[in-house]
mmCIF file of C-alpha atoms in Angstrom:
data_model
loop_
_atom_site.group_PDB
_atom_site.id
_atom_site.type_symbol
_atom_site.label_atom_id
_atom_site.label_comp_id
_atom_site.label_asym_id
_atom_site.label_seq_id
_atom_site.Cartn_x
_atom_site.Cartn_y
_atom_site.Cartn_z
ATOM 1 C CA UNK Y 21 -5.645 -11.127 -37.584
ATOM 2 C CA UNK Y 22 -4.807 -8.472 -35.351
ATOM 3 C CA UNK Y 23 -1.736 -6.998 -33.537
ATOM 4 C CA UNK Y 24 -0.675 -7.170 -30.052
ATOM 5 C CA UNK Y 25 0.625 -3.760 -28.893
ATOM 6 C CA UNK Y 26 1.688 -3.618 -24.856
ATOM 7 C CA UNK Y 27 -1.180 -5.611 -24.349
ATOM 8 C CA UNK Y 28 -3.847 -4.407 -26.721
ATOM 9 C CA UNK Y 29 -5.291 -5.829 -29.690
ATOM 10 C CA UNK Y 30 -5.356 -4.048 -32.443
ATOM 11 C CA UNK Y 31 -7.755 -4.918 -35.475
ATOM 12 C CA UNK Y 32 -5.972 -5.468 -39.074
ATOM 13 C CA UNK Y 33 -7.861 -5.290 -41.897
ATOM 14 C CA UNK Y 34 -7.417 -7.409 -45.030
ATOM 15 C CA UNK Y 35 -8.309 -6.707 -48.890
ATOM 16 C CA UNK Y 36 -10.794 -9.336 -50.321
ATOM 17 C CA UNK Y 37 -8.542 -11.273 -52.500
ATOM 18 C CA UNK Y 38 -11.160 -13.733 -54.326
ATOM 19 C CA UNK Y 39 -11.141 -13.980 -58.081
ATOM 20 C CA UNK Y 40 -14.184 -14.173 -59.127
ATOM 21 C CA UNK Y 41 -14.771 -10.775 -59.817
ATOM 22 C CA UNK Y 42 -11.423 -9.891 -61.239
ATOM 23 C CA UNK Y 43 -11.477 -12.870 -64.147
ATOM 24 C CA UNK Y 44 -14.488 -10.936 -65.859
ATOM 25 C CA UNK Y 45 -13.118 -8.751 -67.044
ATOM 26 C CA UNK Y 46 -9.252 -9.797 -68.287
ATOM 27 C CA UNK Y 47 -10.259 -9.725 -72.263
ATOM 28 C CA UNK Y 48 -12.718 -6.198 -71.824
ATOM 29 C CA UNK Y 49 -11.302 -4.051 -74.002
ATOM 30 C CA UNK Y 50 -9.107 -6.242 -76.123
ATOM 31 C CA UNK Y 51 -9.848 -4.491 -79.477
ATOM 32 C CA UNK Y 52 -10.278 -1.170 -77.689
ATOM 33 C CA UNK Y 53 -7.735 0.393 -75.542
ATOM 34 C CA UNK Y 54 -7.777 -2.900 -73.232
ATOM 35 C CA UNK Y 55 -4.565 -2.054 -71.673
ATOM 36 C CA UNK Y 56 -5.231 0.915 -70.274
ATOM 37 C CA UNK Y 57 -8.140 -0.469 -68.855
ATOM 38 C CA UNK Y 58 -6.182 -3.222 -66.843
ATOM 39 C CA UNK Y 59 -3.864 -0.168 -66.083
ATOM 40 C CA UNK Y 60 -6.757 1.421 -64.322
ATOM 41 C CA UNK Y 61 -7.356 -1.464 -62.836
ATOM 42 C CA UNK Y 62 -4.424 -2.387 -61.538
ATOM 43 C CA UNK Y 63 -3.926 1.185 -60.472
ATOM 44 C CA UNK Y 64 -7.443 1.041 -58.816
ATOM 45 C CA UNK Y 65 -6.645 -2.922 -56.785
ATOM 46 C CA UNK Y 66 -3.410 -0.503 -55.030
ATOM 47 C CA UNK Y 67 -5.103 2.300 -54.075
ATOM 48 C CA UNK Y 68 -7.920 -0.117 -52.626
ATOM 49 C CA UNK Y 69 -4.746 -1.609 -51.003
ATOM 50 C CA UNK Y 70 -3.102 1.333 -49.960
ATOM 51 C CA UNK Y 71 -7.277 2.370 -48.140
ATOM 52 C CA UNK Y 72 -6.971 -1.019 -46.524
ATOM 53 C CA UNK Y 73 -4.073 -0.009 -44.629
ATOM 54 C CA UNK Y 74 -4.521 2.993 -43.710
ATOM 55 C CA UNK Y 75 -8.062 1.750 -42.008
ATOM 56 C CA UNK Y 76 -6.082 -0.569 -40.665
ATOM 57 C CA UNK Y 77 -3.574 1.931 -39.182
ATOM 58 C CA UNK Y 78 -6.681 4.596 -38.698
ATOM 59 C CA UNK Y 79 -8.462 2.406 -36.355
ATOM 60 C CA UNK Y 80 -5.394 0.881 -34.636
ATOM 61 C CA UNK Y 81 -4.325 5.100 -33.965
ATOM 62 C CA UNK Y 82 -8.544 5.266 -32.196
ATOM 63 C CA UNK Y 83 -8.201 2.349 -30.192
ATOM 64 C CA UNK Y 84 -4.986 3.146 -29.061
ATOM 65 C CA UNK Y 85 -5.662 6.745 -28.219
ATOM 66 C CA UNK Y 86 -8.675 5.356 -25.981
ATOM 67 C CA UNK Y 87 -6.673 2.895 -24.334
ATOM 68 C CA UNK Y 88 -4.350 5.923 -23.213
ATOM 69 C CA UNK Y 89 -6.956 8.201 -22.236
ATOM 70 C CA UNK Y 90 -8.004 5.503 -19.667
ATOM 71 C CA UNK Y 91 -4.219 5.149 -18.988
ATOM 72 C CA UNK Y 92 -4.132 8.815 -18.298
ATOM 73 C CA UNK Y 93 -7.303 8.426 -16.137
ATOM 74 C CA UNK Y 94 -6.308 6.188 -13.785
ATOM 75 C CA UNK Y 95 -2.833 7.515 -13.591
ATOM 76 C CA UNK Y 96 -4.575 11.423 -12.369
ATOM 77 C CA UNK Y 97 -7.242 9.185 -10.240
ATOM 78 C CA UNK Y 98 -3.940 7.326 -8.521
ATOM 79 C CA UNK Y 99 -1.459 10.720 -8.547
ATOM 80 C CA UNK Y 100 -4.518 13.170 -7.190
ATOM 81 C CA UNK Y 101 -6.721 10.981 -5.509
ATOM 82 C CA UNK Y 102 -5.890 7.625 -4.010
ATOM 83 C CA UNK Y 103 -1.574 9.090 -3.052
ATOM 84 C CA UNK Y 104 -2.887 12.029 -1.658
ATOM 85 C CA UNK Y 105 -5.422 9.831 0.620
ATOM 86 C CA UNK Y 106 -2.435 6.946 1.707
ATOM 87 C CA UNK Y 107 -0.075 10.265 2.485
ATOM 88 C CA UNK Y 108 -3.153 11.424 4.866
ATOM 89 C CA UNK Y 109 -3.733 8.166 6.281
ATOM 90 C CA UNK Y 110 0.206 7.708 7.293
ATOM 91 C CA UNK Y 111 0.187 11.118 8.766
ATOM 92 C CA UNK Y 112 -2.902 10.465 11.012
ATOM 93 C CA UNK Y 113 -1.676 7.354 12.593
ATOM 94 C CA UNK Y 114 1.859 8.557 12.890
ATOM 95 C CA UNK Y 115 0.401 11.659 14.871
ATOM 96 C CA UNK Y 116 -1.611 8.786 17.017
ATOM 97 C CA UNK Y 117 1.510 6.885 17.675
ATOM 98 C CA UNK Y 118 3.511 9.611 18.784
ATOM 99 C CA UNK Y 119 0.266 10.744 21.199
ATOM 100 C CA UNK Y 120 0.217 6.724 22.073
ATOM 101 C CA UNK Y 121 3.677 7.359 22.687
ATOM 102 C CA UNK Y 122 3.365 10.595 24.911
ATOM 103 C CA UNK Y 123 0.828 8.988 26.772
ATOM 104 C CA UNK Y 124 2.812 5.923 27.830
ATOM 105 C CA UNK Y 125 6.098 7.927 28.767
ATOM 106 C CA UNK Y 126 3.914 10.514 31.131
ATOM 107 C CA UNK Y 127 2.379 7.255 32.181
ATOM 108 C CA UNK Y 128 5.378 5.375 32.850
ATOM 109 C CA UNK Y 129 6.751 8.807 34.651
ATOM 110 C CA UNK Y 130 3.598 8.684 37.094
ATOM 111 C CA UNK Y 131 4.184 5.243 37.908
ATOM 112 C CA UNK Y 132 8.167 6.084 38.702
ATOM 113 C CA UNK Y 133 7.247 8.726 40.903
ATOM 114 C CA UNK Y 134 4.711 7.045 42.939
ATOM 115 C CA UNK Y 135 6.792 3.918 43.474
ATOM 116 C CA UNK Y 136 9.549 6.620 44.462
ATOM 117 C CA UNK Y 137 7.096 8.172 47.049
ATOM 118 C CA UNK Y 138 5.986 4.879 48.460
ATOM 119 C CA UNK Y 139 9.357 3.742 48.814
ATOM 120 C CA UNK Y 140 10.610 7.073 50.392
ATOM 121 C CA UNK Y 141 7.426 6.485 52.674
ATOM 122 C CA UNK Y 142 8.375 3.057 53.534
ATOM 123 C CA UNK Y 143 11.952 3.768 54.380
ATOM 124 C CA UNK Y 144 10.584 6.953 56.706
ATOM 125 C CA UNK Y 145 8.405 4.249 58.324
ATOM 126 C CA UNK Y 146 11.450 1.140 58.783
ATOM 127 C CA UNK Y 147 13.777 4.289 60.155
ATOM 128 C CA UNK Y 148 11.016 5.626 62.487
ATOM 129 C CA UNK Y 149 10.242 1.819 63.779
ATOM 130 C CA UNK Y 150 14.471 1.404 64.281
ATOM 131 C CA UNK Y 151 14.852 4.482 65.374
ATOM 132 C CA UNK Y 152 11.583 3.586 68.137
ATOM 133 C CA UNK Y 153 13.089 0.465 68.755
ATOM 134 C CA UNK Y 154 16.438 1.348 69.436
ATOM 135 C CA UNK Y 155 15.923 4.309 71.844
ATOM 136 C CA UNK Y 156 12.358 3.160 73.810
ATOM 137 C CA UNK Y 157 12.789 -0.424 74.455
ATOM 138 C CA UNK Y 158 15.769 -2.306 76.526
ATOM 139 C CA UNK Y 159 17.144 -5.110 75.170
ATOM 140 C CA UNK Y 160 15.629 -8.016 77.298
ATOM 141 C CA UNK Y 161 17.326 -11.947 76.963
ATOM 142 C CA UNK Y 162 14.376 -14.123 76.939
ATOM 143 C CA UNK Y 163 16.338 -17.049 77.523
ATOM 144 C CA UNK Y 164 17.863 -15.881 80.881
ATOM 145 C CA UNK Y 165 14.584 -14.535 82.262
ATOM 146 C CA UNK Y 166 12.950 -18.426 81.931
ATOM 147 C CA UNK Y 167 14.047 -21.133 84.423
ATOM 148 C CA UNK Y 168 13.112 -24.617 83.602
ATOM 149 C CA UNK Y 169 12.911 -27.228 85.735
ATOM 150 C CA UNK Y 170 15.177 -30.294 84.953
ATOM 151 C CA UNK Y 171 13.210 -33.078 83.876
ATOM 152 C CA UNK Y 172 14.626 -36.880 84.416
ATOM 153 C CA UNK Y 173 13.403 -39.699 82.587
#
């Protein structure tokens, strides 16, 4: 049958070996220059041989010079086309993670500052309330100001 080369299958031709044809004709000739006919013949059964294989090899060379053309195909289609189109995809969402990424430090910035400002504003406020406290209003002792009554049971 056929050969397996890196996957393909490549035909094999075989000579017809069956005798029926070739037992005819052993005796032609016997009186007459019959050896030189069986020379001819013999000479004639390699070079039908020797076409046999080289169809064999002929066809194996076309079958395996498609099979590398598509090889060659799909390697330009995966170098030139479908590379070139990954490359392009990894640069776009690298450049959208780095804006992602510029985004959320401005934004994280923003937030600092404003928590900054409202707690600057909220420690104005406490020192402007001690500072009110502490200078406008006297210190008054609830406790001595009440008198209760004593109660008795």
């Amino acid at each position: 049958m056929g050969k397996n080369v890196s996957g393909v299958l490549l035909p094999a031709f075989e000579r017809d070996t069956r005798t029926g044809a070739g037992s005819q004709f052993e005796l032609t000739g016997l009186g007459r220059g019959g050896q030189q006919i069986q020379k001819a013949r013999a000479v004639y059964m390699t070079a039908v041989e020797m076409l046999v294989e080289l169809a064999s090899l002929q066809t194996a060379f076309v079958v395996l010079d498609e099979v590398i053309k598509v090889t060659n195909r799909r390697v330009n289609a995966i170098e030139y086309v479908i590379i070139p189109r990954i490359e392009n995809t990894i640069l776009h969402i690298n450049s959208e993670l780095d804006e992602q990424d510029r985004e959320e430090f401005y934004r994280l910035k923003k937030i600092q500052g404003k928590k900054k400002e409202r707690a600057a504003v909220a420690q104005r406020e406490t020192d402007r309330i001690q500072s009110t406290a502490e200078h406008d209003m006297p210190v008054r002792d609830i406790l001595a100001e009440q008198v209760d009554e004593d109660i008795i049971f």
